[in-house]
PDB file of C-alpha atoms in Angstrom:
ATOM      1  CA  UNK A1220       0.000   0.000   0.000  1.00 96.00           C
ATOM      2  CA  UNK A1221       2.921   2.363   0.701  1.00 96.00           C
ATOM      3  CA  UNK A1222       4.327   1.671  -2.773  1.00 97.00           C
ATOM      4  CA  UNK A1223       0.910   2.265  -4.295  1.00 97.00           C
ATOM      5  CA  UNK A1224       0.871   5.648  -2.516  1.00 96.00           C
ATOM      6  CA  UNK A1225       4.201   6.546  -4.162  1.00 95.00           C
ATOM      7  CA  UNK A1226       6.885   5.389  -1.723  1.00 96.00           C
ATOM      8  CA  UNK A1227       9.794   3.189  -2.739  1.00 96.00           C
ATOM      9  CA  UNK A1228       9.591   0.093  -0.532  1.00 97.00           C
ATOM     10  CA  UNK A1229      12.150  -2.576   0.306  1.00 97.00           C
ATOM     11  CA  UNK A1230      10.606  -5.680   1.849  1.00 95.00           C
ATOM     12  CA  UNK A1231      13.026  -7.753   3.919  1.00 94.00           C
ATOM     13  CA  UNK A1232      12.312 -11.231   5.233  1.00 93.00           C
ATOM     14  CA  UNK A1233      14.714 -13.793   6.708  1.00 90.00           C
ATOM     15  CA  UNK A1234      12.974 -16.570   4.728  1.00 93.00           C
ATOM     16  CA  UNK A1235      14.358 -16.793   1.178  1.00 96.00           C
ATOM     17  CA  UNK A1236      11.253 -18.672  -0.037  1.00 96.00           C
ATOM     18  CA  UNK A1237       9.014 -15.793   1.095  1.00 95.00           C
ATOM     19  CA  UNK A1238      11.278 -13.289  -0.685  1.00 96.00           C
ATOM     20  CA  UNK A1239      11.253 -15.333  -3.900  1.00 96.00           C
ATOM     21  CA  UNK A1240       7.470 -15.600  -3.742  1.00 95.00           C
ATOM     22  CA  UNK A1241       7.117 -11.831  -3.392  1.00 95.00           C
ATOM     23  CA  UNK A1242       9.548 -11.259  -6.262  1.00 94.00           C
ATOM     24  CA  UNK A1243       7.366 -13.527  -8.413  1.00 92.00           C
ATOM     25  CA  UNK A1244       4.207 -11.675  -7.328  1.00 91.00           C
ATOM     26  CA  UNK A1245       3.091 -14.518  -5.036  1.00 92.00           C
ATOM     27  CA  UNK A1246       2.658 -13.353  -1.443  1.00 93.00           C
ATOM     28  CA  UNK A1247       2.805 -15.966   1.351  1.00 90.00           C
ATOM     29  CA  UNK A1248      -0.797 -15.255   2.357  1.00 89.00           C
ATOM     30  CA  UNK A1249      -4.018 -15.194   0.405  1.00 91.00           C
ATOM     31  CA  UNK A1250      -5.408 -11.676   0.498  1.00 93.00           C
ATOM     32  CA  UNK A1251      -7.875 -10.351  -2.093  1.00 95.00           C
ATOM     33  CA  UNK A1252      -6.159  -7.862  -4.406  1.00 95.00           C
ATOM     34  CA  UNK A1253      -2.629  -8.300  -3.019  1.00 94.00           C
ATOM     35  CA  UNK A1254      -1.159 -10.038  -6.074  1.00 94.00           C
ATOM     36  CA  UNK A1255      -2.534  -7.297  -8.350  1.00 95.00           C
ATOM     37  CA  UNK A1256      -1.174  -4.631  -5.998  1.00 95.00           C
ATOM     38  CA  UNK A1257       2.284  -6.242  -6.098  1.00 94.00           C
ATOM     39  CA  UNK A1258       2.278  -6.488  -9.888  1.00 93.00           C
ATOM     40  CA  UNK A1259       1.032  -2.914 -10.248  1.00 95.00           C
ATOM     41  CA  UNK A1260       3.849  -1.480  -8.156  1.00 96.00           C
ATOM     42  CA  UNK A1261       6.825  -3.569  -9.216  1.00 93.00           C
ATOM     43  CA  UNK A1262       8.885  -0.454 -10.074  1.00 96.00           C
ATOM     44  CA  UNK A1263       8.649   0.780  -6.460  1.00 97.00           C
ATOM     45  CA  UNK A1264       9.081  -2.603  -4.747  1.00 96.00           C
ATOM     46  CA  UNK A1265      12.201  -4.599  -3.947  1.00 96.00           C
ATOM     47  CA  UNK A1266      12.343  -7.825  -1.914  1.00 97.00           C
ATOM     48  CA  UNK A1267      15.450  -9.277  -0.297  1.00 97.00           C
ATOM     49  CA  UNK A1268      16.859 -11.192   2.665  1.00 96.00           C
ATOM     50  CA  UNK A1269      19.762  -8.720   2.930  1.00 96.00           C
ATOM     51  CA  UNK A1270      19.284  -6.234   5.793  1.00 93.00           C
ATOM     52  CA  UNK A1271      21.947  -3.991   4.231  1.00 94.00           C
ATOM     53  CA  UNK A1272      19.276  -3.034   1.664  1.00 95.00           C
ATOM     54  CA  UNK A1273      17.866  -0.725   4.361  1.00 93.00           C
ATOM     55  CA  UNK A1274      21.073   1.321   4.621  1.00 93.00           C
ATOM     56  CA  UNK A1275      19.561   4.381   2.923  1.00 93.00           C
ATOM     57  CA  UNK A1276      15.994   3.968   4.187  1.00 95.00           C
ATOM     58  CA  UNK A1277      14.103   7.067   5.313  1.00 93.00           C
ATOM     59  CA  UNK A1278      12.274   4.878   7.820  1.00 96.00           C
ATOM     60  CA  UNK A1279      11.833   1.183   8.585  1.00 97.00           C
ATOM     61  CA  UNK A1280       8.591  -0.577   9.449  1.00 96.00           C
ATOM     62  CA  UNK A1281       8.799  -3.772  11.524  1.00 96.00           C
ATOM     63  CA  UNK A1282       5.801  -5.948  10.685  1.00 93.00           C
ATOM     64  CA  UNK A1283       6.930  -9.447  11.605  1.00 90.00           C
ATOM     65  CA  UNK A1284       4.084 -11.790  12.436  1.00 87.00           C
ATOM     66  CA  UNK A1285       4.797 -12.729  16.061  1.00 87.00           C
ATOM     67  CA  UNK A1286       5.163 -16.524  16.243  1.00 84.00           C
ATOM     68  CA  UNK A1287       3.070 -18.302  18.860  1.00 86.00           C
ATOM     69  CA  UNK A1288       4.353 -21.472  20.557  1.00 80.00           C
ATOM     70  CA  UNK A1289       2.276 -24.601  21.190  1.00 82.00           C
ATOM     71  CA  UNK A1290       1.552 -23.332  24.723  1.00 85.00           C
ATOM     72  CA  UNK A1291      -0.063 -20.212  23.155  1.00 83.00           C
ATOM     73  CA  UNK A1292       2.731 -17.861  24.285  1.00 82.00           C
ATOM     74  CA  UNK A1293       4.116 -15.277  21.868  1.00 82.00           C
ATOM     75  CA  UNK A1294       7.762 -15.691  20.856  1.00 88.00           C
ATOM     76  CA  UNK A1295       8.776 -12.086  21.457  1.00 91.00           C
ATOM     77  CA  UNK A1296      12.484 -12.983  21.370  1.00 93.00           C
ATOM     78  CA  UNK A1297      12.176 -14.190  17.762  1.00 92.00           C
ATOM     79  CA  UNK A1298      10.749 -10.822  16.694  1.00 93.00           C
ATOM     80  CA  UNK A1299      13.278  -8.775  18.677  1.00 94.00           C
ATOM     81  CA  UNK A1300      16.273 -10.780  17.414  1.00 94.00           C
ATOM     82  CA  UNK A1301      15.184 -10.562  13.774  1.00 92.00           C
ATOM     83  CA  UNK A1302      14.344  -6.876  14.111  1.00 94.00           C
ATOM     84  CA  UNK A1303      17.790  -6.061  15.565  1.00 93.00           C
ATOM     85  CA  UNK A1304      19.366  -7.930  12.649  1.00 91.00           C
ATOM     86  CA  UNK A1305      17.177  -6.170  10.071  1.00 91.00           C
ATOM     87  CA  UNK A1306      17.802  -2.707  11.569  1.00 93.00           C
ATOM     88  CA  UNK A1307      21.584  -3.065  11.953  1.00 91.00           C
ATOM     89  CA  UNK A1308      22.478  -1.079   8.837  1.00 91.00           C
ATOM     90  CA  UNK A1309      20.097   1.862   9.191  1.00 94.00           C
ATOM     91  CA  UNK A1310      21.559   5.352   9.302  1.00 94.00           C
ATOM     92  CA  UNK A1311      21.677   6.940  12.768  1.00 93.00           C
ATOM     93  CA  UNK A1312      18.449   8.639  13.848  1.00 94.00           C
ATOM     94  CA  UNK A1313      16.256   6.715  11.358  1.00 96.00           C
ATOM     95  CA  UNK A1314      12.632   6.308  12.439  1.00 97.00           C
ATOM     96  CA  UNK A1315      11.615   2.693  13.097  1.00 97.00           C
ATOM     97  CA  UNK A1316       7.881   1.976  13.179  1.00 98.00           C
ATOM     98  CA  UNK A1317       6.806  -1.223  14.929  1.00 97.00           C
ATOM     99  CA  UNK A1318       3.473  -2.898  14.152  1.00 95.00           C
ATOM    100  CA  UNK A1319       4.265  -6.443  15.262  1.00 91.00           C
ATOM    101  CA  UNK A1320       2.000  -7.574  18.085  1.00 89.00           C
ATOM    102  CA  UNK A1321       4.252  -7.488  21.134  1.00 90.00           C
ATOM    103  CA  UNK A1322       3.732  -6.928  24.875  1.00 91.00           C
ATOM    104  CA  UNK A1323       4.060  -3.455  26.358  1.00 93.00           C
ATOM    105  CA  UNK A1324       7.710  -2.541  26.815  1.00 94.00           C
ATOM    106  CA  UNK A1325       8.946  -4.560  23.834  1.00 95.00           C
ATOM    107  CA  UNK A1326       9.724  -1.471  21.759  1.00 96.00           C
ATOM    108  CA  UNK A1327      11.832  -0.041  24.609  1.00 96.00           C
ATOM    109  CA  UNK A1328      13.679  -3.392  24.748  1.00 95.00           C
ATOM    110  CA  UNK A1329      14.193  -3.303  20.984  1.00 95.00           C
ATOM    111  CA  UNK A1330      15.462   0.271  21.176  1.00 95.00           C
ATOM    112  CA  UNK A1331      17.942  -0.688  23.930  1.00 94.00           C
ATOM    113  CA  UNK A1332      19.208  -3.700  21.969  1.00 93.00           C
ATOM    114  CA  UNK A1333      19.657  -1.648  18.809  1.00 93.00           C
ATOM    115  CA  UNK A1334      21.505   1.086  20.718  1.00 91.00           C
ATOM    116  CA  UNK A1335      23.804  -1.498  22.320  1.00 91.00           C
ATOM    117  CA  UNK A1336      24.575  -3.043  18.930  1.00 87.00           C
ATOM    118  CA  UNK A1337      25.385   0.291  17.284  1.00 84.00           C
ATOM    119  CA  UNK A1338      28.387   2.535  17.808  1.00 79.00           C
ATOM    120  CA  UNK A1339      26.668   5.559  16.243  1.00 81.00           C
ATOM    121  CA  UNK A1340      24.024   6.346  18.822  1.00 70.00           C
ATOM    122  CA  UNK A1341      20.746   4.886  17.896  1.00 85.00           C
ATOM    123  CA  UNK A1342      17.431   4.933  16.159  1.00 95.00           C
ATOM    124  CA  UNK A1343      14.070   6.546  16.888  1.00 96.00           C
ATOM    125  CA  UNK A1344      11.071   4.291  17.562  1.00 97.00           C
ATOM    126  CA  UNK A1345       7.317   4.616  17.070  1.00 98.00           C
ATOM    127  CA  UNK A1346       4.391   2.205  17.330  1.00 97.00           C
ATOM    128  CA  UNK A1347       1.487   1.825  14.926  1.00 97.00           C
ATOM    129  CA  UNK A1348      -0.456  -1.204  16.175  1.00 93.00           C
ATOM    130  CA  UNK A1349      -1.478  -3.688  13.510  1.00 86.00           C
ATOM    131  CA  UNK A1350      -4.972  -2.927  12.270  1.00 75.00           C
ATOM    132  CA  UNK A1351      -5.392  -5.492   9.524  1.00 72.00           C
ATOM    133  CA  UNK A1352      -8.350  -7.769   9.047  1.00 79.00           C
ATOM    134  CA  UNK A1353      -7.720 -10.958   7.117  1.00 81.00           C
ATOM    135  CA  UNK A1354      -9.620 -10.908   3.869  1.00 88.00           C
ATOM    136  CA  UNK A1355      -9.867  -7.100   4.102  1.00 91.00           C
ATOM    137  CA  UNK A1356      -6.257  -6.167   4.914  1.00 91.00           C
ATOM    138  CA  UNK A1357      -5.771  -3.811   1.967  1.00 93.00           C
ATOM    139  CA  UNK A1358      -9.019  -2.014   2.682  1.00 93.00           C
ATOM    140  CA  UNK A1359      -8.277  -1.681   6.391  1.00 92.00           C
ATOM    141  CA  UNK A1360      -4.784  -0.292   5.649  1.00 93.00           C
ATOM    142  CA  UNK A1361      -5.887   2.110   2.922  1.00 93.00           C
ATOM    143  CA  UNK A1362      -9.129   3.306   4.498  1.00 93.00           C
ATOM    144  CA  UNK A1363      -8.925   2.892   8.281  1.00 93.00           C
ATOM    145  CA  UNK A1364     -11.546   4.385  10.568  1.00 89.00           C
ATOM    146  CA  UNK A1365      -8.585   5.896  12.392  1.00 92.00           C
ATOM    147  CA  UNK A1366      -4.907   5.202  12.931  1.00 95.00           C
ATOM    148  CA  UNK A1367      -3.362   4.798  16.378  1.00 96.00           C
ATOM    149  CA  UNK A1368       0.262   5.953  16.569  1.00 97.00           C
ATOM    150  CA  UNK A1369       2.652   6.105  19.497  1.00 97.00           C
ATOM    151  CA  UNK A1370       5.648   8.431  19.255  1.00 98.00           C
ATOM    152  CA  UNK A1371       8.317   9.847  21.548  1.00 97.00           C
ATOM    153  CA  UNK A1372       8.980  13.250  19.939  1.00 97.00           C
ATOM    154  CA  UNK A1373       7.383  15.914  17.767  1.00 97.00           C
ATOM    155  CA  UNK A1374       9.907  15.077  15.031  1.00 97.00           C
ATOM    156  CA  UNK A1375       8.713  11.446  15.050  1.00 97.00           C
ATOM    157  CA  UNK A1376       5.091  12.585  14.905  1.00 97.00           C
ATOM    158  CA  UNK A1377       5.716  14.884  11.948  1.00 97.00           C
ATOM    159  CA  UNK A1378       7.603  12.239   9.984  1.00 97.00           C
ATOM    160  CA  UNK A1379       5.037   9.531  10.692  1.00 97.00           C
ATOM    161  CA  UNK A1380       2.136  11.874   9.875  1.00 97.00           C
ATOM    162  CA  UNK A1381       3.653  12.483   6.449  1.00 96.00           C
ATOM    163  CA  UNK A1382       3.966   8.737   5.799  1.00 96.00           C
ATOM    164  CA  UNK A1383       0.391   8.031   6.952  1.00 96.00           C
ATOM    165  CA  UNK A1384      -1.207  11.054   5.222  1.00 96.00           C
ATOM    166  CA  UNK A1385      -2.311   9.160   2.069  1.00 96.00           C
ATOM    167  CA  UNK A1386      -4.347   6.794   4.244  1.00 96.00           C
ATOM    168  CA  UNK A1387      -5.995   8.930   6.927  1.00 94.00           C
ATOM    169  CA  UNK A1388      -5.830  12.311   8.584  1.00 89.00           C
ATOM    170  CA  UNK A1389      -7.502  10.876  11.697  1.00 94.00           C
ATOM    171  CA  UNK A1390      -4.459   9.787  13.677  1.00 96.00           C
ATOM    172  CA  UNK A1391      -4.815   9.260  17.411  1.00 96.00           C
ATOM    173  CA  UNK A1392      -1.412  10.307  18.787  1.00 97.00           C
ATOM    174  CA  UNK A1393      -0.113   8.950  22.077  1.00 97.00           C
ATOM    175  CA  UNK A1394       2.994   7.621  23.806  1.00 97.00           C
ATOM    176  CA  UNK A1395       4.682   4.518  22.382  1.00 97.00           C
ATOM    177  CA  UNK A1396       3.761   2.415  25.426  1.00 96.00           C
ATOM    178  CA  UNK A1397       0.103   3.450  25.206  1.00 95.00           C
ATOM    179  CA  UNK A1398      -0.005   2.416  21.545  1.00 96.00           C
ATOM    180  CA  UNK A1399       1.590  -0.928  22.468  1.00 94.00           C
ATOM    181  CA  UNK A1400      -1.296  -1.544  24.896  1.00 93.00           C
ATOM    182  CA  UNK A1401      -3.832  -0.963  22.132  1.00 88.00           C
ATOM    183  CA  UNK A1402      -2.038  -3.420  19.857  1.00 68.00           C
ATOM    184  CA  UNK A1403      -2.470  -6.281  22.267  1.00 55.00           C
TER     185      UNK A1403
END
């Protein structure tokens, strides 16, 4: 949807089969209209397993599906570890938006891990809780009733507002931790 709104998008996934499917216009999930959307935006889309492809990104959006174990507990560590790996090559001060469903405090943990792994300072973090409905994901992304967004600074709010503007002007702004609560 971001590519369809005019942004250049690099999709990164640790699973090479998922990346190859996207490159061929075959997403790993069945969602009405998604294959057509991919084919219609091929000039603004790139898919790779290489996190270095994010080196020049204006922002990064973490959207990993949080794995759930047999005991019905979320595997937060899987998401955090993969996110740290994916974000390793971002320029300092890049805005990272997290939509993965994680417990409150996970974004602060991710921010700490990224800062510890980087010699250049760190990254900025925001939260936009996942608001997708299977079978209507494109519609719910493109035409949401409202968007919930958690930010830490005015700069983060302004940058995120610009990214979200094609989809809604009704953004409910709050702290990152408050947005994490809504995403649960």
